PDB file of C-alpha atoms in Angstrom:
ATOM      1  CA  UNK A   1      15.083  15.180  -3.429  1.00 36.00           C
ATOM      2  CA  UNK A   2      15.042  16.838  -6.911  1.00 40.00           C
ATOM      3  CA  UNK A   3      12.621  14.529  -8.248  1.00 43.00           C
ATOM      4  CA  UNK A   4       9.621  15.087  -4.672  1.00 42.00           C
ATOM      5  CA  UNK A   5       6.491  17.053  -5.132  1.00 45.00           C
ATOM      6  CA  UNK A   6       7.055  20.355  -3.325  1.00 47.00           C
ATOM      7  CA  UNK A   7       4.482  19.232  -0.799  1.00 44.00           C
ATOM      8  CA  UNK A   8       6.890  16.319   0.211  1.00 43.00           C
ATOM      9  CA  UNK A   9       9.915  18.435   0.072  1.00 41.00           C
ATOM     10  CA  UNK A  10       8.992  21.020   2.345  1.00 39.00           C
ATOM     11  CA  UNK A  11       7.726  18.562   5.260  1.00 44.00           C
ATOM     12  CA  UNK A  12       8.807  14.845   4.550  1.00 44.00           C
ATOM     13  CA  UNK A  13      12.226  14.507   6.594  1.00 46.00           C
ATOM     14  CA  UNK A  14      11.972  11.287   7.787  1.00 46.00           C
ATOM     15  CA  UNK A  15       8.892  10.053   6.046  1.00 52.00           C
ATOM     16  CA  UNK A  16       9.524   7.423   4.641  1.00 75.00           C
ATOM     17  CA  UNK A  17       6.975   5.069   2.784  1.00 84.00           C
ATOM     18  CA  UNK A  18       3.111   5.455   2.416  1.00 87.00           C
ATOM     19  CA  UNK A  19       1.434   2.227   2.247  1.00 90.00           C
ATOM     20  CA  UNK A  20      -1.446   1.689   0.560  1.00 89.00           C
ATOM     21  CA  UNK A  21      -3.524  -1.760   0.284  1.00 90.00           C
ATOM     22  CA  UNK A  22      -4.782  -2.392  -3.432  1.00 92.00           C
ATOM     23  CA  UNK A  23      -7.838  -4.632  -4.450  1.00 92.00           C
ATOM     24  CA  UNK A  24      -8.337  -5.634  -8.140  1.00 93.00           C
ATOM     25  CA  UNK A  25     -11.422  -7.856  -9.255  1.00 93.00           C
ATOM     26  CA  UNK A  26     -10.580 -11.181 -10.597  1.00 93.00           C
ATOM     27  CA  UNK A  27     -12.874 -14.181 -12.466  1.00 92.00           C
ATOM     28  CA  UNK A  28     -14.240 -16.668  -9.826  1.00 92.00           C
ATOM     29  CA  UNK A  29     -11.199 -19.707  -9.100  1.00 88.00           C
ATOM     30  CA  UNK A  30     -12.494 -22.776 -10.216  1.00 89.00           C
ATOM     31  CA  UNK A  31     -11.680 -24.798  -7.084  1.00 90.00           C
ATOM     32  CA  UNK A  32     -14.082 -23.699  -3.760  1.00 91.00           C
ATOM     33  CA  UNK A  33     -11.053 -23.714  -1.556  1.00 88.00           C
ATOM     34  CA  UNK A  34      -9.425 -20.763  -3.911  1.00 86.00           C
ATOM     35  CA  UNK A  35     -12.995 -19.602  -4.163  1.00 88.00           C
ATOM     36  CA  UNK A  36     -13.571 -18.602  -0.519  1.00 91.00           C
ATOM     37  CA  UNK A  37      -9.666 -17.434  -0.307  1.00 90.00           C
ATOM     38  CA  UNK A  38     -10.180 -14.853  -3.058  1.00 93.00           C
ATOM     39  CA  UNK A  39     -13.792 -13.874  -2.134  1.00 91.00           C
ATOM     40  CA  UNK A  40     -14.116  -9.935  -0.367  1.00 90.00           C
ATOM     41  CA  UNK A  41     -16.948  -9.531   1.251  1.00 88.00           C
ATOM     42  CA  UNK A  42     -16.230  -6.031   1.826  1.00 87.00           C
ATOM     43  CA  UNK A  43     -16.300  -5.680  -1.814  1.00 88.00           C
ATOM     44  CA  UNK A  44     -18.989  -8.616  -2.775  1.00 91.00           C
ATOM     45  CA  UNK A  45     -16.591  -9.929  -4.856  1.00 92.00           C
ATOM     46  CA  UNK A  46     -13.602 -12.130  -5.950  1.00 94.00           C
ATOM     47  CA  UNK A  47     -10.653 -10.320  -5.585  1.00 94.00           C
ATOM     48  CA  UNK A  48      -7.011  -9.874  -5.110  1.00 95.00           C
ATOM     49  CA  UNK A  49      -4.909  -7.527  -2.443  1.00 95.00           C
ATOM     50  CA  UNK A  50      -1.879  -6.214  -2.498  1.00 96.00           C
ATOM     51  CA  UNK A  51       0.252  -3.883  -0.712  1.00 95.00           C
ATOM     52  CA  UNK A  52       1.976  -1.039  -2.436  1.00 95.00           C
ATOM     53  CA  UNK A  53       4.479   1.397  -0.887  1.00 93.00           C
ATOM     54  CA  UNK A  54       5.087   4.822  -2.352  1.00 91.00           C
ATOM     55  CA  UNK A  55       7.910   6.885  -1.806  1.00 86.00           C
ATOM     56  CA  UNK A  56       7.797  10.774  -0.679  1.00 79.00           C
ATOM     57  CA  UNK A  57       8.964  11.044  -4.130  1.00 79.00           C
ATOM     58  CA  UNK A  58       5.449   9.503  -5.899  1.00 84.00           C
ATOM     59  CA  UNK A  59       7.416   6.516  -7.235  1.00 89.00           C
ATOM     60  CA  UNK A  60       6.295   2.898  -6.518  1.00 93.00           C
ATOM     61  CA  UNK A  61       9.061   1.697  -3.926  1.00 92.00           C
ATOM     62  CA  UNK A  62       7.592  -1.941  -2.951  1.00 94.00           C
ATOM     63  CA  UNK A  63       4.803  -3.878  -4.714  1.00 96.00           C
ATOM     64  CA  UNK A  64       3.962  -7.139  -2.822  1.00 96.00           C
ATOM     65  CA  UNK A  65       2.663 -10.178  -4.014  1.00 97.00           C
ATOM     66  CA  UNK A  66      -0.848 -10.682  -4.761  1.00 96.00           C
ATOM     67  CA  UNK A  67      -3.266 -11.974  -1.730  1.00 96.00           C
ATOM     68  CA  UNK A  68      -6.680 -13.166  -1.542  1.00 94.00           C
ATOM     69  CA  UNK A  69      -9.337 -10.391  -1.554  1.00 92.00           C
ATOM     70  CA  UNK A  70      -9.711 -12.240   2.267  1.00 92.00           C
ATOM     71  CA  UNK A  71      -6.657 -11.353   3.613  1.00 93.00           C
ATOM     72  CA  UNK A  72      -6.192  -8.484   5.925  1.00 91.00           C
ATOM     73  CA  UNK A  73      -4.102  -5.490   5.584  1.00 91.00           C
ATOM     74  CA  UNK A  74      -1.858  -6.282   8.402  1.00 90.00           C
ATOM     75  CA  UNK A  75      -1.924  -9.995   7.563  1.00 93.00           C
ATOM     76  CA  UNK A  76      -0.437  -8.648   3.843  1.00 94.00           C
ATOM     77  CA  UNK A  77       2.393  -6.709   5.726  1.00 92.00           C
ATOM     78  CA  UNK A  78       3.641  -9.502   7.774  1.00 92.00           C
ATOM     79  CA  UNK A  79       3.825 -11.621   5.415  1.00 94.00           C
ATOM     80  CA  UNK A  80       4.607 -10.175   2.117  1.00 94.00           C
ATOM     81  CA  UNK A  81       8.296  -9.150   4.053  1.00 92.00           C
ATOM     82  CA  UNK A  82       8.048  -5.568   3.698  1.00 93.00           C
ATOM     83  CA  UNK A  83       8.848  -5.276   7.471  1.00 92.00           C
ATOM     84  CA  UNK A  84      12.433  -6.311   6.840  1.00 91.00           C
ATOM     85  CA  UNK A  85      13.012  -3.594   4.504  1.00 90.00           C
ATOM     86  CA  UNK A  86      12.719  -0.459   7.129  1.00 90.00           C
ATOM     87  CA  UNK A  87      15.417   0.845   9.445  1.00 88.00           C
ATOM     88  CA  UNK A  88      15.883   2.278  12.688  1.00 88.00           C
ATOM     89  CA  UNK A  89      13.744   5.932  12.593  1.00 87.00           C
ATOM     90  CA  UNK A  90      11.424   5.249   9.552  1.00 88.00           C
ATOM     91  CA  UNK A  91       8.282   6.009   9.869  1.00 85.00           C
ATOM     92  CA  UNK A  92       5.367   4.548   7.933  1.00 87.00           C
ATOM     93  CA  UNK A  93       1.724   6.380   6.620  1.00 85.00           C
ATOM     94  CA  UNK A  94      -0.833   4.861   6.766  1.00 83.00           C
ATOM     95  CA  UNK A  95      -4.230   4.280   6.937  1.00 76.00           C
ATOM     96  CA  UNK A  96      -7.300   2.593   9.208  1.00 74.00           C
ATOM     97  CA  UNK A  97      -6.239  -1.111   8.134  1.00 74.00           C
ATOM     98  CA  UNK A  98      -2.984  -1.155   9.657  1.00 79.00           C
ATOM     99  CA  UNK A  99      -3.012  -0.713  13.517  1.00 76.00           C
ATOM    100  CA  UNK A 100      -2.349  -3.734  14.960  1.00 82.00           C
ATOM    101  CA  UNK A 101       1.286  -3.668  12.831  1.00 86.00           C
ATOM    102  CA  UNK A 102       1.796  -0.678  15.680  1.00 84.00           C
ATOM    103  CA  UNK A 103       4.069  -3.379  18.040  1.00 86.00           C
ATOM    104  CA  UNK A 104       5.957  -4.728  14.874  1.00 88.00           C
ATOM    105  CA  UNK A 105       6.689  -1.642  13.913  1.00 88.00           C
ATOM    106  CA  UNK A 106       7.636  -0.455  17.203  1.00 88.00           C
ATOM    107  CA  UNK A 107       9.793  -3.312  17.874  1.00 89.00           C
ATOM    108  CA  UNK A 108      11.818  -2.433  14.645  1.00 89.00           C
ATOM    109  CA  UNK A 109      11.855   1.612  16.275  1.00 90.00           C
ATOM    110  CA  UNK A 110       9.637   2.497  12.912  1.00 89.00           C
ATOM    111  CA  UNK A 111       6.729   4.464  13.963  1.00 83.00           C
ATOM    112  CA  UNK A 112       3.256   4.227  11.975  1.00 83.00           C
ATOM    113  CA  UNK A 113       1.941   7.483  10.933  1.00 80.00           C
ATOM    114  CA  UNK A 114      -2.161   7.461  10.934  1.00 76.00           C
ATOM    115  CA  UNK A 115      -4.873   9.776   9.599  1.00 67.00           C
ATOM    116  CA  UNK A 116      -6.714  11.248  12.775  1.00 61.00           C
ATOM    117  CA  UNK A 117      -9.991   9.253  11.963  1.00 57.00           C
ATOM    118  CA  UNK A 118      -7.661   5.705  12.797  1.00 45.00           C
ATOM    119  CA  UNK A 119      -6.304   7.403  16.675  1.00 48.00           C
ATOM    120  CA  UNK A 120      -8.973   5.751  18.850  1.00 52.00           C
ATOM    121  CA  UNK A 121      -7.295   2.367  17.309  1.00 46.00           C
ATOM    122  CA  UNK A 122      -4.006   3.220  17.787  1.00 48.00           C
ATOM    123  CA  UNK A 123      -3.218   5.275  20.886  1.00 50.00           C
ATOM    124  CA  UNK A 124       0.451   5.305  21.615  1.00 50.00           C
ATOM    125  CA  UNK A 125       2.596   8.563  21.131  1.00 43.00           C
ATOM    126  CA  UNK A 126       3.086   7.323  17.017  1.00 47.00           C
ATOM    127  CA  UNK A 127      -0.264   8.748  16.116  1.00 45.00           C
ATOM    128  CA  UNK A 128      -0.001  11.684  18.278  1.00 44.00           C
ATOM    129  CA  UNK A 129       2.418  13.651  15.382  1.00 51.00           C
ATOM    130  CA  UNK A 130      -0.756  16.114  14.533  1.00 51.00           C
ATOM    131  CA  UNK A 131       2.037  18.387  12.995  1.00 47.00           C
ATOM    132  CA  UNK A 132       2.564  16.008  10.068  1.00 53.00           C
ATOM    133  CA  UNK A 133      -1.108  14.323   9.936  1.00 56.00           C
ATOM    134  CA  UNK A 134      -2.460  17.739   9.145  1.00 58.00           C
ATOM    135  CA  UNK A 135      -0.409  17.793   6.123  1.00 57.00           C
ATOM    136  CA  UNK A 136      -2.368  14.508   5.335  1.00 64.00           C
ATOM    137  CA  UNK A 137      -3.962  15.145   2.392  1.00 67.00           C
ATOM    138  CA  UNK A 138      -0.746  16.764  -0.064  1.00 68.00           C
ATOM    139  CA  UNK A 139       0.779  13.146   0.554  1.00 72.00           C
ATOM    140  CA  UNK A 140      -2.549  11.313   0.283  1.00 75.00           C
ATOM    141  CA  UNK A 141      -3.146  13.513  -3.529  1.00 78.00           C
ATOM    142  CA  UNK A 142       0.457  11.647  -4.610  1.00 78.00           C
ATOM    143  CA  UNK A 143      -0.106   8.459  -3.099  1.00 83.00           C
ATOM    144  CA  UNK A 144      -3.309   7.902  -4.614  1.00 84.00           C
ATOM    145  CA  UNK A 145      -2.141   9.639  -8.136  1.00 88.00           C
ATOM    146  CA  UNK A 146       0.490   6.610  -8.196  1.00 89.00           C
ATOM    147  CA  UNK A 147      -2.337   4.121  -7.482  1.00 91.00           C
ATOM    148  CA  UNK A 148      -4.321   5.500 -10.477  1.00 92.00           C
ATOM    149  CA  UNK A 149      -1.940   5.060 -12.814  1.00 93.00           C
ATOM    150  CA  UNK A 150      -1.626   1.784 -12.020  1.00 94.00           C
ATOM    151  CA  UNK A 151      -5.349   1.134 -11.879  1.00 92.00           C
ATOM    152  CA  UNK A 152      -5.274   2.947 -15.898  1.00 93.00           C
ATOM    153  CA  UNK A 153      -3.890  -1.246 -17.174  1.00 94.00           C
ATOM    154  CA  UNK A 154      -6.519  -2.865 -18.008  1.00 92.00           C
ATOM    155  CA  UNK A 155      -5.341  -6.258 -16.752  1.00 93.00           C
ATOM    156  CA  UNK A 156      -6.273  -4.666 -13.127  1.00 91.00           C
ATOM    157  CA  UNK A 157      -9.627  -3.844 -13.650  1.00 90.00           C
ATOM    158  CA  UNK A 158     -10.849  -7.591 -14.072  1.00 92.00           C
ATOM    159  CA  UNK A 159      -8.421 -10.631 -13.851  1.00 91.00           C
ATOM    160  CA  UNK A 160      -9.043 -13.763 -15.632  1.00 92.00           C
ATOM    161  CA  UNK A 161      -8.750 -16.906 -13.962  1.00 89.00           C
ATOM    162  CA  UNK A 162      -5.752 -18.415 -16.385  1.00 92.00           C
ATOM    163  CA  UNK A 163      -3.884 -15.475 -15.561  1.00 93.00           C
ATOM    164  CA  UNK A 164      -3.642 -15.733 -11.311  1.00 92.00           C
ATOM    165  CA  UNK A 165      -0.561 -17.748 -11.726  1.00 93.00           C
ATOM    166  CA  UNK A 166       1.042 -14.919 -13.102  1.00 96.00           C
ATOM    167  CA  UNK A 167      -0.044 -12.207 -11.351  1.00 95.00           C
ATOM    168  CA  UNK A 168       3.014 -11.236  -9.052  1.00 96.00           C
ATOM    169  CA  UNK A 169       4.955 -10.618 -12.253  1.00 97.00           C
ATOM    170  CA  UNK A 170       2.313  -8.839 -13.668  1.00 96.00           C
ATOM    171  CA  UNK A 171       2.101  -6.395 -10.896  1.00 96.00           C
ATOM    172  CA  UNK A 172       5.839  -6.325 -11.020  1.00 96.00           C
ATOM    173  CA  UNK A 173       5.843  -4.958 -14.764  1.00 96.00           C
ATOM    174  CA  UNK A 174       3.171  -2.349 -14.367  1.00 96.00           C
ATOM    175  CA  UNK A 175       5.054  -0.752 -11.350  1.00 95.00           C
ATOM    176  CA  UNK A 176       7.801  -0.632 -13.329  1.00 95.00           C
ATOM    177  CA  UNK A 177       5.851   1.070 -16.385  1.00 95.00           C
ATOM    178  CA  UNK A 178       4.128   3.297 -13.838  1.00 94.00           C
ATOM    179  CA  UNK A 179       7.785   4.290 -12.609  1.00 92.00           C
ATOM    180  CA  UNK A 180       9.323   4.837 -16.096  1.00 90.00           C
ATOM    181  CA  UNK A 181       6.737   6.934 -16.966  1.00 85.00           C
ATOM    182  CA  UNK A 182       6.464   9.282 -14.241  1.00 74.00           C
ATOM    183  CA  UNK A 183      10.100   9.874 -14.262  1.00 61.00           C
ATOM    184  CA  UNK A 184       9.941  11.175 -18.081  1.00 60.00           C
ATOM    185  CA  UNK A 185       6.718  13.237 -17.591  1.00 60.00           C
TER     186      UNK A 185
END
């Protein structure tokens, strides 16, 4: 608790993790199958996804393996195995990509937390904790803080082909850095 931004302090009892999907832009596969996996058309490019969780702290609590640029957000959560790491009561921000995960988190009695733009999708009682959404953005500022500094590598900003097979270790290593270092500054 010593270690939280104020913001999270004051208001994060029972918040728990703030997921956040990340894309980084890799070198075209060679093989078309790998080609079409990796390709985003949201972002007209080849990429990679993966899902990071952040703690109300601002440290990196979950880094999943890296996807295709193809895959979904929800798709990414099931998968990846992040599910089976939240109890009974925890309750989950995040944002517009995520509500169909609403039942699986429901069936685990997690609740998903969503910005007020993302209610229309998801209408249970979950989304209706205006209380907490308005304090939205202070938790948004440190999520996104911890996503920059993982975005500052280099490797990130444009993968090369001969080094997909090692990306999940890669990621691994820079959210450790990205930990170390925030806990000394």
């Amino acid at each position: 608790m010593a270690t939280m931004p104020s913001a999270s302090r004051r208001s994060s009892q029972g918040r728990d993790a703030y997921w956040m999907p990340v894309t980084s832009k890799i070198e075209a596969p060679s093989e078309v199958a790998s080609q079409v996996l990796f390709y985003s058309n949201y972002k007209a490019n080849h990429t990679i996804k993966f899902l990071v969780s952040i703690s109300p702290s601002g440290f990196i609590s979950y880094i999943s393996d890296a996807y295709g640029g193809r895959t979904t957000d929800a798709q990414i959560t099931t998968e990846s195995g992040i599910l089976h790491f939240l109890e009974s009561g925890d309750e989950v921000m995040c944002d517009k990509g995520f509500p169909s995960i609403e039942s699986d988190l429901l069936d685990l009695n997690t609740f998903l937390v969503m910005p007020p733009f993302s209610e229309e999708q998801c209408s249970s009682s979950v989304t209706k904790k205006t209380k907490w959404v308005t304090k939205l953005p202070q938790f948004v500022f440190h999520v996104e803080r911890a996503i920059a500094r993982m975005k500052q590598f280099e490797i990130l900003k444009f993968l090369e082909r001969s080094l997909l097979d090692y990306i999940d270790q890669i990621l691994v290593c820079i959210a450790f850095i990205v930990n170390h270092f925030s806990a000394t500054n």
